[in-house]
Amino acid sequence: MNLLYEDKKQRLKEFLRVHRGAGIRLGKSTSNLFRDRNKIAAQRLDVRDFNTVLRVDVPGAFVEVEGMTPYFKLVDECLKQHVMPAVVPQLKSITIGGAAAGCGIESSSFRYGLVHETVQEMEILLGNGDTRLCTPDNEHCDLFHGFPNSYGTLGYALKLKVKVVPVKKYVKLTRIRHTDPTAYFAELSRQCGRRDVDFVDGVVFGRDNMVITLGQFSDKAPYVSDYTDKNIYYKSLRMRSEDYLTIEDYIWRWDTDWFWCSKNLFAQNPLIRRLYGKSRLNSITYTKIMRWNSRWRLMHYLNKLSGIHSESVIQDVEIPIERAPEFLAFYHEVIRFMPVWICPTRAYDGNAKFDLYRMDPLKLYVNFGFWDVIRGRKKLPPGYYNRQVEETTTALGGMKSLYSDSYFTRDQFWALYNKPAYERLKKKYDPDSVFKDLYRKCVLKE
Ligand SMILES: Cc1cc2nc3c(=O)[nH]c(=O)nc-3n(C[C@H](O)[C@H](O)[C@H](O)COP(=O)(O)OP(=O)(O)OC[C@H]3O[C@@H](n4cnc5c(N)ncnc54)[C@H](O)[C@@H]3O)c2cc1C
């Protein structure tokens, strides 16, 4: 038992007992949430110090870690022991608890599933200050399986036990290019069946320009590339058919330029890039700038002055692979901005059912990640583009992450995210509604 952890937990318990009925919000210094919240009075539960890696157990193949530990710290500790968490979301400041509550994904998801599928045990703080130890098969297995996609509306994960896998020093990258979507997704599906591949993801650059990147652990590398400074990783995908990175650089390959979104903050202009400096080229810097912009609504006023209307379309959706060409066709017609991140994912344990994010365990899914702003002179109804993404995703049997804007009606939302299961969990674990309800939090932005 880690005494410090127990002491910190006690502090939170007391806080919740004192502030009972006040409305609670997580007090953290970073966030990767991309929906602005309406300002509502709430007490901040200060969890900033729940950021310790408690134990890396290599023979047991797990790590025990506090819930608000950012992945950059968790990965650092794990790599010292030559292991990594089985799935590491790409952005350094994403925390293990946030990724488990918000369905994190990465290029090892074709083998291990979403982040929550790599979690073996969680200690969850409830709104009344009690904690529950949840495993897939103990008396609180309902909370264990209902936690993914609950976004802090059932309780907060304070401590987790998570699967780790051995790593090698380098990752060899191999690229496969396609010009036809049907052939591209068929190839993706084939590659996901290989046992000798450790990572699979891809990028769509245009209607006839699609790339798959395969990653394989390697003890040796004839050379290593560096995309943490002058060179930009996503650009290399179009130029190199083969590449080598250190394992650490592979894990964070998307962080330096926030995939490609750093271009909106001018960080891909060589001169401005130099002004940022290597140490500030990362998602933590970019989210700070975006939050500042969102607070002062700078772009909003600039757009207004120039008569431009805009809508943020920042979404990750999972589509069954057999419907992926249809989703891409819709995307090319309606949303259009490029590139699009492609990441395959499949259930790790076909018998595990995660009630609030139901995916067919027998199917391979494709995550489409697209993050930009659509601008135009015509004033369109709010959520014009995002609603079409939601409708198409649902029609194709897919699921949409809830970390950014959502426009579902209550009925659409609850048909997708399993109202009966959520109500059962809410009644049992948060009967006094200390935390918001999922629809109010994720769609109404309360
Ligand atoms: C541009 C962009 C790209 C993204 N790409 C990816 C991606 O490729 N892969 C991926 O996995 N994710 C991606 N995300 C989404 C990200 O994983 C989720 O937003 C995740 O929930 C953020 O975790 P966080 O730790 O930063 O949590 P926060 O942003 O602080 O919180 C997110 C939500 O989770 C809840 N929460 C946080 N910690 C806990 C906890 N310990 N217990 C219970 N609830 C908690 C909060 O209440 C909040 O509702 C992306 C986001 C953006 C903006």
Coordinates of C-alpha atoms and ligand atoms in Angstrom, one line a residue:
M1 CA 0.0 0.0 0.0
N2 CA 1.3 3.5 -0.9
L3 CA 0.6 5.7 2.1
L4 CA 0.9 8.9 0.2
Y5 CA -1.8 7.7 -2.2
E6 CA -4.0 6.8 0.8
D7 CA -3.4 10.2 2.4
K8 CA -4.3 12.0 -0.9
K9 CA -7.4 9.9 -1.3
Q10 CA -8.5 10.8 2.3
R11 CA -8.2 14.5 1.4
L12 CA -10.5 14.1 -1.6
K13 CA -13.0 12.1 0.5
E14 CA -13.2 14.8 3.1
F15 CA -13.5 17.5 0.4
L16 CA -16.5 15.7 -1.1
R17 CA -18.1 15.2 2.2
V18 CA -17.8 18.9 3.1
H19 CA -18.9 20.2 -0.3
R20 CA -21.8 17.7 -0.7
G21 CA -24.4 19.1 -3.1
A22 CA -22.2 21.8 -4.5
G23 CA -21.5 20.6 -8.0
I24 CA -18.1 19.2 -8.6
R25 CA -15.6 19.7 -11.4
L26 CA -12.1 18.2 -11.8
G27 CA -9.3 20.6 -10.9
K28 CA -6.4 19.8 -13.3
S29 CA -3.8 21.9 -15.0
T30 CA -4.1 20.3 -18.5
S31 CA -6.9 19.1 -20.6
N32 CA -7.4 17.7 -24.1
L33 CA -11.1 18.3 -24.1
F34 CA -12.3 20.2 -27.1
R35 CA -15.6 21.5 -26.1
D36 CA -16.0 24.8 -24.4
R37 CA -18.1 24.6 -21.3
N38 CA -20.8 27.0 -20.2
K39 CA -19.7 28.7 -17.1
I40 CA -21.5 27.2 -14.1
A41 CA -20.5 27.5 -10.5
A42 CA -18.8 24.3 -9.3
Q43 CA -16.3 23.3 -6.7
R44 CA -13.0 22.2 -8.1
L45 CA -11.7 18.9 -6.8
D46 CA -8.0 19.4 -6.8
V47 CA -6.5 16.1 -8.2
R48 CA -3.2 17.6 -9.6
D49 CA -1.1 15.5 -7.2
F50 CA -2.5 12.2 -8.4
N51 CA 0.3 11.9 -10.8
T52 CA 2.6 9.2 -9.5
V53 CA 3.6 6.0 -11.2
L54 CA 3.4 3.6 -8.3
R55 CA 4.8 0.4 -9.7
V56 CA 6.0 -1.1 -12.9
D57 CA 5.7 -4.8 -12.6
V58 CA 7.6 -6.3 -15.6
P59 CA 7.0 -10.0 -14.8
G60 CA 3.3 -9.3 -14.1
A61 CA 3.1 -7.2 -17.3
F62 CA 1.3 -4.3 -15.6
V63 CA 1.8 -0.8 -14.2
E64 CA 0.0 0.6 -11.3
V65 CA -0.5 4.4 -11.7
E66 CA -2.4 7.2 -10.2
G67 CA -5.3 8.4 -12.4
M68 CA -4.2 11.9 -13.4
T69 CA -0.7 10.9 -14.4
P70 CA 0.0 12.2 -17.9
Y71 CA 1.2 9.7 -20.4
F72 CA 4.6 11.4 -20.9
K73 CA 5.4 10.6 -17.3
L74 CA 3.9 7.1 -17.4
V75 CA 5.8 6.3 -20.6
D76 CA 9.1 7.6 -19.2
E77 CA 8.8 5.3 -16.2
C78 CA 7.8 2.3 -18.3
L79 CA 10.6 2.8 -20.9
K80 CA 13.2 2.7 -18.1
Q81 CA 12.0 -0.9 -17.6
H82 CA 11.8 -1.6 -21.4
V83 CA 8.1 -1.8 -21.4
M84 CA 5.3 0.5 -22.5
P85 CA 1.5 0.7 -21.8
A86 CA -0.1 -1.4 -24.4
V87 CA -1.9 1.6 -25.9
V88 CA -0.5 5.1 -25.5
P89 CA -2.6 8.0 -26.9
Q90 CA -0.5 10.3 -29.0
L91 CA -0.7 13.5 -27.0
K92 CA 1.7 13.8 -24.0
S93 CA -0.6 15.5 -21.6
I94 CA -3.5 13.0 -21.9
T95 CA -3.8 11.3 -18.6
I96 CA -4.4 7.6 -18.0
G97 CA -7.7 8.3 -16.3
G98 CA -8.9 10.7 -19.0
A99 CA -8.0 8.1 -21.7
A100 CA -9.8 5.3 -19.9
A101 CA -12.9 7.5 -19.3
G102 CA -12.7 8.9 -22.9
C103 CA -11.9 5.8 -25.1
G104 CA -8.2 6.6 -26.0
I105 CA -6.8 5.0 -29.1
E106 CA -3.5 4.5 -30.9
S107 CA -1.7 2.5 -33.5
S108 CA -1.4 -0.6 -31.2
S109 CA -5.3 -0.6 -30.9
F110 CA -5.6 -3.1 -33.8
R111 CA -4.1 -5.6 -31.4
Y112 CA -5.0 -4.4 -27.8
G113 CA -8.2 -2.4 -28.4
L114 CA -9.0 1.0 -26.9
V115 CA -7.2 2.2 -23.8
H116 CA -9.9 1.0 -21.4
E117 CA -9.4 -2.6 -22.8
T118 CA -5.9 -2.5 -21.4
V119 CA -7.1 -1.6 -17.9
Q120 CA -7.2 -4.4 -15.4
E121 CA -8.3 -2.7 -12.3
M122 CA -9.5 0.8 -11.2
E123 CA -10.1 2.5 -7.9
I124 CA -12.9 5.0 -8.5
L125 CA -13.9 7.9 -6.3
L126 CA -17.6 8.3 -6.1
G127 CA -19.5 11.6 -5.6
N128 CA -20.2 10.9 -1.9
G129 CA -16.5 10.4 -1.2
D130 CA -16.5 6.6 -1.1
T131 CA -14.2 4.6 -3.4
R132 CA -14.8 1.4 -5.2
L133 CA -12.2 -1.1 -6.4
C134 CA -13.5 -2.3 -9.8
T135 CA -12.2 -5.3 -11.8
P136 CA -13.8 -7.1 -14.8
D137 CA -15.2 -9.7 -12.5
N138 CA -15.7 -8.4 -9.0
E139 CA -18.9 -7.0 -7.3
H140 CA -18.3 -3.7 -9.1
C141 CA -17.7 -5.1 -12.5
D142 CA -20.7 -3.1 -13.7
L143 CA -18.9 0.1 -12.9
F144 CA -15.7 -1.3 -14.5
H145 CA -17.5 -1.9 -17.8
G146 CA -19.6 1.3 -17.6
F147 CA -16.7 3.6 -16.9
P148 CA -15.4 4.0 -20.5
N149 CA -17.2 6.9 -22.2
S150 CA -18.5 8.1 -18.8
Y151 CA -16.3 11.2 -18.9
G152 CA -16.2 11.7 -15.1
T153 CA -20.0 11.5 -14.7
L154 CA -20.0 8.3 -12.6
G155 CA -16.8 8.9 -10.7
Y156 CA -13.1 9.6 -11.1
A157 CA -10.4 6.9 -11.5
L158 CA -7.8 7.6 -8.9
K159 CA -5.6 4.6 -9.4
L160 CA -5.4 2.1 -12.3
K161 CA -3.6 -1.1 -13.1
V162 CA -2.8 -1.2 -16.8
K163 CA -1.3 -3.8 -19.1
V164 CA 2.2 -3.2 -20.3
V165 CA 4.1 -4.9 -23.2
P166 CA 7.8 -5.3 -23.9
V167 CA 9.5 -2.9 -26.3
K168 CA 12.7 -2.8 -28.3
K169 CA 15.0 0.2 -28.8
Y170 CA 13.7 1.1 -32.3
V171 CA 10.6 1.0 -34.5
K172 CA 11.0 0.2 -38.2
L173 CA 8.3 2.0 -40.3
T174 CA 7.1 0.7 -43.6
R175 CA 4.7 2.6 -45.9
I176 CA 2.1 1.2 -48.2
R177 CA 0.4 3.6 -50.6
H178 CA -3.0 3.4 -52.3
T179 CA -5.1 5.4 -54.7
D180 CA -8.4 3.6 -54.3
P181 CA -10.3 3.7 -50.9
T182 CA -11.8 0.2 -51.3
A183 CA -8.3 -1.3 -51.9
Y184 CA -6.9 0.8 -49.1
F185 CA -9.3 -0.4 -46.5
A186 CA -8.9 -4.0 -47.7
E187 CA -5.2 -3.7 -47.4
L188 CA -5.6 -2.2 -43.9
S189 CA -7.7 -5.1 -42.8
R190 CA -5.1 -7.6 -44.2
Q191 CA -2.2 -5.9 -42.4
C192 CA -4.1 -6.0 -39.1
G193 CA -4.1 -9.8 -39.4
R194 CA -0.3 -10.0 -39.3
R195 CA 1.4 -11.2 -36.1
D196 CA 4.8 -9.7 -37.1
V197 CA 3.5 -6.1 -37.1
D198 CA 3.3 -4.1 -33.8
F199 CA 1.7 -0.9 -34.9
V200 CA -0.7 0.1 -37.7
D201 CA -2.1 3.5 -38.6
G202 CA -2.6 5.6 -41.7
V203 CA -3.3 9.0 -43.2
V204 CA -5.6 10.1 -46.0
F205 CA -4.1 13.0 -47.9
G206 CA -6.6 13.2 -50.7
R207 CA -9.1 11.3 -52.8
D208 CA -6.4 9.2 -54.5
N209 CA -3.6 9.5 -51.9
M210 CA -3.7 7.2 -48.9
V211 CA -0.9 5.8 -46.8
I212 CA -0.6 3.0 -44.3
T213 CA 2.3 3.0 -41.9
L214 CA 3.3 -0.3 -40.3
G215 CA 5.6 -0.3 -37.3
Q216 CA 7.8 -3.2 -36.1
F217 CA 9.9 -3.3 -33.1
S218 CA 13.6 -3.6 -33.9
D219 CA 16.8 -4.0 -31.8
K220 CA 18.9 -2.3 -34.5
A221 CA 18.5 0.6 -36.8
P222 CA 20.7 1.6 -39.8
Y223 CA 19.8 5.3 -39.0
V224 CA 17.2 7.1 -37.0
S225 CA 15.1 10.1 -38.1
D226 CA 14.2 13.0 -35.9
Y227 CA 10.9 14.8 -36.2
T228 CA 11.1 16.7 -32.9
D229 CA 12.6 19.8 -34.3
K230 CA 13.0 21.0 -37.9
N231 CA 11.5 18.1 -39.7
I232 CA 7.8 17.3 -39.6
Y233 CA 6.6 13.7 -39.2
Y234 CA 3.4 13.8 -41.2
K235 CA 5.2 15.3 -44.2
S236 CA 7.7 12.4 -44.1
L237 CA 4.8 10.0 -44.8
R238 CA 4.6 11.2 -48.4
M239 CA 8.3 11.1 -49.0
R240 CA 9.7 8.0 -47.3
S241 CA 8.7 4.4 -47.9
E242 CA 10.8 3.3 -45.0
D243 CA 12.0 5.0 -41.8
Y244 CA 13.4 4.3 -38.3
L245 CA 12.6 6.0 -35.1
T246 CA 13.6 5.4 -31.4
I247 CA 10.7 3.9 -29.5
E248 CA 10.2 7.1 -27.6
D249 CA 10.1 9.2 -30.8
Y250 CA 7.7 6.7 -32.3
I251 CA 5.3 7.0 -29.4
W252 CA 5.3 10.8 -29.5
R253 CA 5.6 11.1 -33.3
W254 CA 2.3 12.9 -33.5
D255 CA 2.8 15.1 -30.5
T256 CA 5.4 17.5 -31.9
D257 CA 3.0 18.9 -34.5
W258 CA -0.3 17.9 -32.9
F259 CA -0.6 15.5 -35.9
W260 CA -0.7 18.4 -38.4
C261 CA -2.8 20.9 -36.5
S262 CA 0.3 23.0 -35.5
K263 CA 0.0 24.6 -38.9
N264 CA -3.0 26.6 -37.5
L265 CA -0.6 28.1 -35.0
F266 CA 2.0 28.8 -37.7
A267 CA 4.5 26.3 -36.1
Q268 CA 5.2 24.8 -39.6
N269 CA 6.6 28.1 -40.9
P270 CA 10.3 27.5 -40.6
L271 CA 11.0 31.0 -39.1
I272 CA 8.2 30.8 -36.5
R273 CA 9.1 27.2 -35.8
R274 CA 12.5 28.4 -34.8
L275 CA 10.9 31.1 -32.5
Y276 CA 8.8 28.4 -30.8
G277 CA 12.0 26.5 -30.1
K278 CA 12.2 22.7 -29.9
S279 CA 11.1 22.5 -26.3
R280 CA 7.8 24.2 -27.1
L281 CA 6.9 22.2 -30.1
N282 CA 4.3 20.0 -28.4
S283 CA 0.6 19.5 -27.8
I284 CA 0.9 21.1 -24.3
T285 CA 2.0 24.4 -25.8
Y286 CA -0.7 24.3 -28.6
T287 CA -3.6 23.5 -26.2
K288 CA -2.5 26.4 -24.0
I289 CA -2.7 28.7 -27.0
M290 CA -6.0 27.3 -28.1
R291 CA -7.5 27.8 -24.6
W292 CA -6.2 31.3 -24.6
N293 CA -7.8 32.0 -28.0
S294 CA -11.0 30.3 -26.8
R295 CA -11.1 32.5 -23.7
W296 CA -10.5 35.8 -25.5
R297 CA -12.4 34.7 -28.7
L298 CA -9.7 36.3 -30.8
M299 CA -10.4 34.3 -34.0
H300 CA -14.1 34.7 -33.5
Y301 CA -13.9 38.6 -33.6
L302 CA -11.4 38.5 -36.5
N303 CA -13.8 36.3 -38.5
K304 CA -16.7 38.5 -37.6
L305 CA -14.9 41.6 -38.8
S306 CA -14.1 40.0 -42.2
G307 CA -17.6 38.6 -42.6
I308 CA -16.5 34.9 -42.3
H309 CA -18.6 32.2 -40.5
S310 CA -16.8 29.2 -39.1
E311 CA -17.5 25.9 -37.5
S312 CA -14.9 23.7 -35.7
V313 CA -15.1 20.2 -36.8
I314 CA -12.9 18.3 -34.3
Q315 CA -14.0 14.7 -34.3
D316 CA -12.9 11.1 -33.9
V317 CA -15.3 8.5 -35.1
E318 CA -15.1 4.7 -35.3
I319 CA -16.7 3.1 -38.3
P320 CA -16.9 -0.7 -39.1
I321 CA -14.2 -1.3 -41.7
E322 CA -16.6 -2.6 -44.3
R323 CA -18.4 0.8 -44.2
A324 CA -15.2 2.8 -44.1
P325 CA -15.1 3.6 -47.9
E326 CA -18.7 5.0 -47.6
F327 CA -17.7 7.2 -44.7
L328 CA -14.7 8.4 -46.6
A329 CA -16.8 9.2 -49.7
F330 CA -19.2 11.3 -47.4
Y331 CA -16.1 13.0 -45.9
H332 CA -14.7 14.0 -49.3
E333 CA -18.1 15.4 -50.3
V334 CA -19.0 17.3 -47.2
I335 CA -16.1 17.9 -44.8
R336 CA -13.2 17.9 -47.2
F337 CA -10.3 19.3 -45.2
M338 CA -7.2 17.1 -45.2
P339 CA -5.4 15.1 -43.9
V340 CA -7.4 12.6 -42.0
W341 CA -5.9 10.2 -39.4
I342 CA -6.8 6.5 -39.9
C343 CA -6.4 4.1 -37.0
P344 CA -7.7 0.5 -36.9
T345 CA -9.1 -0.9 -33.6
R346 CA -10.5 -4.3 -32.6
A347 CA -11.8 -5.6 -29.3
Y348 CA -9.1 -7.3 -27.3
D349 CA -11.4 -9.5 -25.4
G350 CA -14.4 -10.5 -27.4
N351 CA -16.4 -11.3 -24.3
A352 CA -15.9 -7.9 -22.6
K353 CA -18.9 -5.6 -23.0
F354 CA -18.4 -1.9 -22.4
D355 CA -21.9 -0.6 -21.9
L356 CA -21.6 3.1 -22.8
Y357 CA -19.4 2.5 -25.9
R358 CA -20.8 -0.5 -27.6
M359 CA -18.7 -1.9 -30.5
D360 CA -19.1 -5.3 -32.2
P361 CA -16.3 -7.4 -30.7
L362 CA -16.1 -9.4 -34.0
K363 CA -15.5 -6.4 -36.2
L364 CA -12.5 -4.4 -37.1
Y365 CA -13.2 -0.7 -36.9
V366 CA -11.5 2.3 -38.4
N367 CA -11.0 5.5 -36.4
F368 CA -11.2 8.6 -38.6
G369 CA -9.6 11.6 -36.8
F370 CA -10.2 15.1 -38.3
W371 CA -9.6 18.3 -36.6
D372 CA -9.9 21.7 -38.3
V373 CA -12.3 24.7 -38.9
I374 CA -14.5 25.1 -41.9
R375 CA -14.9 28.7 -42.9
G376 CA -17.3 30.3 -45.4
R377 CA -19.2 33.5 -46.2
K378 CA -22.6 31.8 -45.8
K379 CA -24.2 31.7 -42.3
L380 CA -25.1 28.1 -41.7
P381 CA -27.2 26.6 -38.8
P382 CA -25.1 25.8 -35.7
G383 CA -23.4 22.4 -36.0
Y384 CA -24.2 22.1 -39.7
Y385 CA -21.2 19.9 -40.5
N386 CA -20.9 18.2 -37.1
R387 CA -24.5 17.0 -37.3
Q388 CA -23.8 15.4 -40.7
V389 CA -20.8 13.6 -39.2
E390 CA -23.0 12.3 -36.4
E391 CA -25.8 11.2 -38.7
T392 CA -23.5 9.5 -41.1
T393 CA -21.5 7.8 -38.3
T394 CA -24.7 6.4 -36.8
A395 CA -26.2 5.3 -40.1
L396 CA -23.0 3.3 -40.8
G397 CA -23.1 1.6 -37.4
G398 CA -20.2 3.6 -36.0
M399 CA -19.5 5.4 -32.7
K400 CA -18.4 9.0 -32.0
S401 CA -16.1 10.1 -29.2
L402 CA -17.5 12.7 -26.9
Y403 CA -14.3 14.8 -26.2
S404 CA -15.5 17.6 -28.5
D405 CA -18.7 19.2 -29.7
S406 CA -21.8 17.0 -30.1
Y407 CA -25.2 18.0 -31.4
F408 CA -27.3 14.8 -30.9
T409 CA -30.8 15.2 -29.7
R410 CA -31.5 13.5 -26.4
D411 CA -33.2 10.5 -28.2
Q412 CA -30.4 10.1 -30.7
F413 CA -27.8 10.3 -28.0
W414 CA -29.3 7.8 -25.6
A415 CA -30.1 5.3 -28.4
L416 CA -26.4 5.3 -29.2
Y417 CA -24.9 5.5 -25.7
N418 CA -27.2 3.1 -23.9
K419 CA -29.6 5.0 -21.6
P420 CA -30.9 2.0 -19.6
A421 CA -27.3 0.9 -18.6
Y422 CA -26.3 4.5 -17.8
E423 CA -29.4 5.1 -15.7
R424 CA -28.7 1.8 -13.8
L425 CA -25.1 2.9 -13.1
K426 CA -26.1 6.4 -12.2
K427 CA -28.7 5.2 -9.7
K428 CA -26.3 2.8 -8.1
Y429 CA -23.1 4.9 -8.0
D430 CA -24.2 8.5 -8.1
P431 CA -27.7 8.5 -6.7
D432 CA -27.6 12.1 -5.5
S433 CA -26.3 13.3 -9.0
V434 CA -23.2 14.9 -7.6
F435 CA -21.8 14.6 -11.1
K436 CA -23.6 15.8 -14.3
D437 CA -25.5 13.5 -16.5
L438 CA -23.6 12.4 -19.6
Y439 CA -25.9 14.2 -22.1
R440 CA -25.9 17.4 -20.1
K441 CA -22.1 17.3 -19.8
C442 CA -21.2 16.3 -23.4
V443 CA -23.9 17.9 -25.5
L444 CA -25.3 20.7 -23.4
K445 CA -21.8 21.5 -22.2
E446 CA -22.8 22.2 -18.6
Ligands
LIG1 C1 -6.9 17.3 -31.6 C2 -7.2 16.1 -30.7 C3 -6.8 14.9 -31.1 C4 -7.1 13.8 -30.3 N1 -6.6 12.6 -30.7 C5 -6.7 11.6 -29.9 C6 -6.1 10.4 -30.3 O1 -5.6 10.3 -31.4 N2 -6.1 9.3 -29.4 C7 -6.8 9.5 -28.3 O2 -6.8 8.5 -27.5 N3 -7.4 10.6 -27.9 C8 -7.4 11.6 -28.7 N4 -8.0 12.8 -28.3 C9 -8.9 12.8 -27.2 C10 -8.4 12.6 -25.8 O3 -8.0 11.3 -25.6 C11 -9.6 12.7 -24.8 O4 -10.1 14.0 -24.9 C12 -9.2 12.4 -23.4 O5 -10.4 12.2 -22.6 C13 -8.4 13.5 -22.8 O6 -7.9 13.1 -21.6 P1 -7.3 14.1 -20.5 O7 -6.5 13.3 -19.6 O8 -6.6 15.2 -21.2 O9 -8.6 14.5 -19.8 P2 -9.3 15.9 -19.6 O10 -9.3 16.6 -20.9 O11 -8.9 16.6 -18.4 O12 -10.8 15.4 -19.3 C14 -11.5 14.8 -20.3 C15 -12.8 14.2 -19.7 O13 -12.5 13.0 -19.0 C16 -12.8 13.2 -17.6 N5 -11.7 12.6 -16.8 C17 -10.4 13.1 -16.8 N6 -9.7 12.3 -15.9 C18 -10.6 11.4 -15.4 C19 -10.4 10.4 -14.5 N7 -9.3 10.2 -13.9 N8 -11.5 9.7 -14.2 C20 -12.7 9.9 -14.7 N9 -12.9 10.9 -15.6 C21 -11.9 11.6 -16.0 C22 -13.1 14.7 -17.4 O14 -14.0 14.9 -16.4 C23 -13.5 15.1 -18.7 O15 -14.9 15.0 -18.9 C24 -7.8 13.9 -29.1 C25 -8.2 15.1 -28.7 C26 -7.9 16.2 -29.5 C27 -8.4 17.6 -29.0

